[in-house]
mmCIF file of C-alpha atoms in Angstrom:
data_model
loop_
_atom_site.group_PDB
_atom_site.id
_atom_site.type_symbol
_atom_site.label_atom_id
_atom_site.label_comp_id
_atom_site.label_asym_id
_atom_site.label_seq_id
_atom_site.Cartn_x
_atom_site.Cartn_y
_atom_site.Cartn_z
ATOM 1 C CA UNK A 51 -5.913 -15.746 13.490
ATOM 2 C CA UNK A 52 -4.667 -18.413 11.889
ATOM 3 C CA UNK A 53 -1.225 -19.417 11.553
ATOM 4 C CA UNK A 54 1.528 -20.358 9.037
ATOM 5 C CA UNK A 55 5.061 -20.793 8.056
ATOM 6 C CA UNK A 56 8.103 -22.426 6.064
ATOM 7 C CA UNK A 57 7.141 -26.102 5.276
ATOM 8 C CA UNK A 58 9.510 -28.376 3.109
ATOM 9 C CA UNK A 59 9.783 -31.262 1.965
ATOM 10 C CA UNK A 60 6.504 -31.056 -0.788
ATOM 11 C CA UNK A 61 6.112 -31.443 -4.771
ATOM 12 C CA UNK A 62 3.053 -31.178 -5.508
ATOM 13 C CA UNK A 63 -0.111 -29.787 -4.294
ATOM 14 C CA UNK A 64 -0.875 -32.856 -2.097
ATOM 15 C CA UNK A 65 2.428 -32.696 0.092
ATOM 16 C CA UNK A 66 1.904 -29.263 0.362
ATOM 17 C CA UNK A 67 -1.057 -29.612 1.728
ATOM 18 C CA UNK A 68 -0.436 -32.625 3.656
ATOM 19 C CA UNK A 69 3.004 -30.588 5.159
ATOM 20 C CA UNK A 70 0.587 -27.765 6.111
ATOM 21 C CA UNK A 71 -2.037 -29.978 7.814
ATOM 22 C CA UNK A 72 0.918 -31.239 9.654
ATOM 23 C CA UNK A 73 2.069 -28.786 11.235
ATOM 24 C CA UNK A 74 -1.056 -27.327 12.624
ATOM 25 C CA UNK A 75 -1.165 -24.550 10.154
ATOM 26 C CA UNK A 76 -4.243 -22.746 8.311
ATOM 27 C CA UNK A 77 -2.037 -20.038 6.509
ATOM 28 C CA UNK A 78 0.300 -20.774 4.336
ATOM 29 C CA UNK A 79 3.806 -18.533 2.110
ATOM 30 C CA UNK A 80 2.806 -18.855 -1.746
ATOM 31 C CA UNK A 81 5.006 -22.177 -2.416
ATOM 32 C CA UNK A 82 5.547 -21.124 -5.177
ATOM 33 C CA UNK A 83 7.885 -19.178 -7.842
ATOM 34 C CA UNK A 84 6.886 -16.212 -9.720
ATOM 35 C CA UNK A 85 8.289 -17.469 -12.824
ATOM 36 C CA UNK A 86 5.320 -20.814 -12.580
ATOM 37 C CA UNK A 87 3.233 -21.901 -15.239
ATOM 38 C CA UNK A 88 -0.583 -20.694 -14.175
ATOM 39 C CA UNK A 89 -1.269 -24.266 -14.761
ATOM 40 C CA UNK A 90 0.947 -24.543 -11.355
ATOM 41 C CA UNK A 91 -0.230 -21.792 -9.822
ATOM 42 C CA UNK A 92 -4.295 -22.969 -10.077
ATOM 43 C CA UNK A 93 -3.445 -26.665 -8.520
ATOM 44 C CA UNK A 94 -1.972 -24.676 -5.503
ATOM 45 C CA UNK A 95 -4.702 -22.696 -5.310
ATOM 46 C CA UNK A 96 -7.503 -25.370 -6.165
ATOM 47 C CA UNK A 97 -5.690 -27.476 -3.147
ATOM 48 C CA UNK A 98 -5.484 -24.644 -0.292
ATOM 49 C CA UNK A 99 -8.642 -23.425 -1.012
ATOM 50 C CA UNK A 100 -10.129 -26.956 -1.324
ATOM 51 C CA UNK A 101 -7.747 -27.533 2.488
ATOM 52 C CA UNK A 102 -9.127 -24.285 3.741
ATOM 53 C CA UNK A 103 -5.983 -22.860 3.985
ATOM 54 C CA UNK A 104 -5.012 -19.214 3.683
ATOM 55 C CA UNK A 105 -2.554 -18.086 1.315
ATOM 56 C CA UNK A 106 -0.356 -15.093 2.662
ATOM 57 C CA UNK A 107 2.426 -13.709 0.787
ATOM 58 C CA UNK A 108 4.232 -14.149 -1.979
ATOM 59 C CA UNK A 109 7.468 -12.367 -0.722
ATOM 60 C CA UNK A 110 9.045 -10.273 -3.742
ATOM 61 C CA UNK A 111 12.662 -10.273 -1.695
ATOM 62 C CA UNK A 112 14.402 -8.094 -3.662
ATOM 63 C CA UNK A 113 16.151 -4.625 -3.273
ATOM 64 C CA UNK A 114 13.903 -2.195 -5.790
ATOM 65 C CA UNK A 115 15.970 0.511 -4.258
ATOM 66 C CA UNK A 116 19.962 -0.977 -5.483
ATOM 67 C CA UNK A 117 22.326 2.148 -6.214
ATOM 68 C CA UNK A 118 23.018 0.054 -8.778
ATOM 69 C CA UNK A 119 21.298 0.260 -11.774
ATOM 70 C CA UNK A 120 21.330 -3.395 -13.196
ATOM 71 C CA UNK A 121 19.968 -4.758 -9.645
ATOM 72 C CA UNK A 122 17.434 -2.162 -9.307
ATOM 73 C CA UNK A 123 15.278 -3.017 -12.785
ATOM 74 C CA UNK A 124 16.105 -7.022 -11.227
ATOM 75 C CA UNK A 125 14.616 -5.852 -8.126
ATOM 76 C CA UNK A 126 11.156 -3.973 -9.775
ATOM 77 C CA UNK A 127 10.963 -6.995 -12.348
ATOM 78 C CA UNK A 128 10.461 -9.478 -9.751
ATOM 79 C CA UNK A 129 8.746 -7.286 -7.379
ATOM 80 C CA UNK A 130 5.870 -6.852 -10.529
ATOM 81 C CA UNK A 131 6.672 -10.505 -11.116
ATOM 82 C CA UNK A 132 4.953 -11.274 -7.684
ATOM 83 C CA UNK A 133 2.685 -9.537 -7.044
ATOM 84 C CA UNK A 134 1.047 -10.618 -10.445
ATOM 85 C CA UNK A 135 1.893 -14.434 -8.841
ATOM 86 C CA UNK A 136 0.554 -13.239 -5.508
ATOM 87 C CA UNK A 137 -3.162 -12.420 -7.684
ATOM 88 C CA UNK A 138 -3.526 -14.956 -9.631
ATOM 89 C CA UNK A 139 -2.307 -17.667 -6.651
ATOM 90 C CA UNK A 140 -5.298 -15.682 -5.007
ATOM 91 C CA UNK A 141 -1.669 -14.462 -1.481
ATOM 92 C CA UNK A 142 -3.484 -11.789 0.675
ATOM 93 C CA UNK A 143 -0.103 -9.896 -0.359
ATOM 94 C CA UNK A 144 3.068 -9.628 -2.089
ATOM 95 C CA UNK A 145 5.880 -8.282 0.477
ATOM 96 C CA UNK A 146 9.286 -6.332 0.459
ATOM 97 C CA UNK A 147 11.270 -5.085 2.445
ATOM 98 C CA UNK A 148 11.371 -0.776 0.747
ATOM 99 C CA UNK A 149 15.098 -1.721 0.071
ATOM 100 C CA UNK A 150 18.184 -0.389 0.098
ATOM 101 C CA UNK A 151 20.405 2.886 -0.894
ATOM 102 C CA UNK A 152 23.713 0.739 0.590
ATOM 103 C CA UNK A 153 25.816 -1.744 0.193
ATOM 104 C CA UNK A 154 23.656 -4.726 2.032
ATOM 105 C CA UNK A 155 19.720 -5.133 0.487
ATOM 106 C CA UNK A 156 18.056 -5.346 3.956
ATOM 107 C CA UNK A 157 20.790 -3.175 6.003
ATOM 108 C CA UNK A 158 21.007 0.168 7.322
ATOM 109 C CA UNK A 159 22.574 2.922 5.606
ATOM 110 C CA UNK A 160 22.009 6.621 6.631
ATOM 111 C CA UNK A 161 20.633 7.068 2.451
ATOM 112 C CA UNK A 162 17.209 5.282 3.498
ATOM 113 C CA UNK A 163 16.854 8.075 5.443
ATOM 114 C CA UNK A 164 16.415 10.814 3.314
ATOM 115 C CA UNK A 165 13.710 12.836 2.029
ATOM 116 C CA UNK A 166 15.201 11.312 -1.901
ATOM 117 C CA UNK A 167 14.900 7.679 -0.441
ATOM 118 C CA UNK A 168 11.305 8.141 0.863
ATOM 119 C CA UNK A 169 10.337 9.422 -2.580
ATOM 120 C CA UNK A 170 12.109 6.847 -4.870
ATOM 121 C CA UNK A 171 10.177 4.698 -2.225
ATOM 122 C CA UNK A 172 6.816 6.260 -3.259
ATOM 123 C CA UNK A 173 7.721 5.834 -6.588
ATOM 124 C CA UNK A 174 9.352 2.422 -6.557
ATOM 125 C CA UNK A 175 5.637 1.479 -5.269
ATOM 126 C CA UNK A 176 3.234 2.914 -6.934
ATOM 127 C CA UNK A 177 4.945 1.484 -10.697
ATOM 128 C CA UNK A 178 5.280 -1.945 -9.191
ATOM 129 C CA UNK A 179 1.071 -1.370 -8.761
ATOM 130 C CA UNK A 180 0.707 0.326 -11.662
ATOM 131 C CA UNK A 181 1.717 -2.132 -13.705
ATOM 132 C CA UNK A 182 0.225 -4.766 -12.124
ATOM 133 C CA UNK A 183 -3.201 -3.620 -11.523
ATOM 134 C CA UNK A 184 -3.929 -6.588 -9.326
ATOM 135 C CA UNK A 185 -8.007 -7.009 -7.918
ATOM 136 C CA UNK A 186 -7.236 -9.350 -5.176
ATOM 137 C CA UNK A 187 -4.180 -8.840 -4.134
ATOM 138 C CA UNK A 188 -2.046 -6.022 -2.009
ATOM 139 C CA UNK A 189 1.806 -4.356 -1.724
ATOM 140 C CA UNK A 190 3.202 -4.199 1.334
ATOM 141 C CA UNK A 191 6.456 -3.195 2.974
ATOM 142 C CA UNK A 192 7.731 -5.593 5.946
ATOM 143 C CA UNK A 193 8.245 -2.804 8.954
ATOM 144 C CA UNK A 194 12.047 -2.873 9.191
ATOM 145 C CA UNK A 195 14.200 -1.601 12.378
ATOM 146 C CA UNK A 196 16.320 1.177 10.702
ATOM 147 C CA UNK A 197 14.017 1.917 6.784
ATOM 148 C CA UNK A 198 11.496 2.743 6.243
ATOM 149 C CA UNK A 199 8.496 2.110 7.149
ATOM 150 C CA UNK A 200 9.851 1.685 11.697
ATOM 151 C CA UNK A 201 6.528 2.591 13.201
ATOM 152 C CA UNK A 202 2.349 3.411 12.329
ATOM 153 C CA UNK A 203 3.149 6.367 12.131
ATOM 154 C CA UNK A 204 5.687 6.533 8.656
ATOM 155 C CA UNK A 205 3.252 4.006 7.978
ATOM 156 C CA UNK A 206 0.653 6.121 7.831
ATOM 157 C CA UNK A 207 2.708 8.475 5.775
ATOM 158 C CA UNK A 208 3.446 5.824 3.322
ATOM 159 C CA UNK A 209 -0.174 4.876 2.705
ATOM 160 C CA UNK A 210 -1.412 8.599 2.390
ATOM 161 C CA UNK A 211 1.520 8.805 -0.250
ATOM 162 C CA UNK A 212 1.815 5.998 -1.956
ATOM 163 C CA UNK A 213 -2.445 6.883 -2.515
ATOM 164 C CA UNK A 214 -2.371 3.400 -4.359
ATOM 165 C CA UNK A 215 -5.683 1.126 -2.413
ATOM 166 C CA UNK A 216 -3.382 -2.150 -4.102
ATOM 167 C CA UNK A 217 -1.041 -1.281 -0.641
ATOM 168 C CA UNK A 218 -0.952 -2.451 2.702
ATOM 169 C CA UNK A 219 0.330 -3.160 5.999
ATOM 170 C CA UNK A 220 2.365 -5.958 6.198
ATOM 171 C CA UNK A 221 2.571 -5.890 10.349
ATOM 172 C CA UNK A 222 5.939 -7.228 11.904
ATOM 173 C CA UNK A 223 5.991 -5.991 14.513
ATOM 174 C CA UNK A 224 10.054 -7.595 16.508
ATOM 175 C CA UNK A 225 10.967 -5.713 13.116
ATOM 176 C CA UNK A 226 10.010 -2.195 15.499
ATOM 177 C CA UNK A 227 11.044 -2.909 18.393
ATOM 178 C CA UNK A 228 14.403 -1.302 18.141
ATOM 179 C CA UNK A 229 14.936 0.710 20.970
ATOM 180 C CA UNK A 230 14.728 0.637 24.320
ATOM 181 C CA UNK A 231 11.595 2.521 24.921
ATOM 182 C CA UNK A 232 9.863 0.251 23.217
ATOM 183 C CA UNK A 233 11.622 -3.205 24.275
ATOM 184 C CA UNK A 234 9.879 -2.260 27.522
ATOM 185 C CA UNK A 235 6.841 -0.508 26.835
ATOM 186 C CA UNK A 236 5.644 -3.362 24.018
ATOM 187 C CA UNK A 237 2.934 -4.498 25.059
ATOM 188 C CA UNK A 238 1.479 -1.590 24.287
ATOM 189 C CA UNK A 239 3.775 -0.232 21.219
ATOM 190 C CA UNK A 240 1.761 -3.194 19.884
ATOM 191 C CA UNK A 241 -1.573 -1.563 21.438
ATOM 192 C CA UNK A 242 -0.494 1.798 18.623
ATOM 193 C CA UNK A 243 -0.103 -0.466 15.558
#
């Protein structure tokens, strides 16, 4: 198992690696955004490989289900560019949440649990993957307490519905501990995951 967390205060591949190694990490968040140029991407990818650091994920944090069409379009674009970055830099995955049809991009809304929204999630993830066609990285949805995916079973259902090899699991167990039963039975729940 590799540990990683955000690091700060770097301005080059070498200072990024030094910050990671200083913290004892062998995994990292992608240090670049989706607008990075190819030279920077190659430099950070090479530094990570030489240091034995795995770039675990590129965050695509946005709301591809936003009720506002412009916000939704910008989010889809960000997800596609982030997945392309993940594939180019060699990150294991590009991760986002499914999004919300409510006012808060990562908050609960009753509409997020409808069949219509489920189909929107499936179509959105397919669109992102099909636009990028990654060869090394996967697109994944972080598990959440109040939106899909919120359990191992809902993730399995999504995997089958999306039906793309480049769709993968981003397991974040703490986000699924959303009831007394799961809290007190967290060990068994994690084993189920």
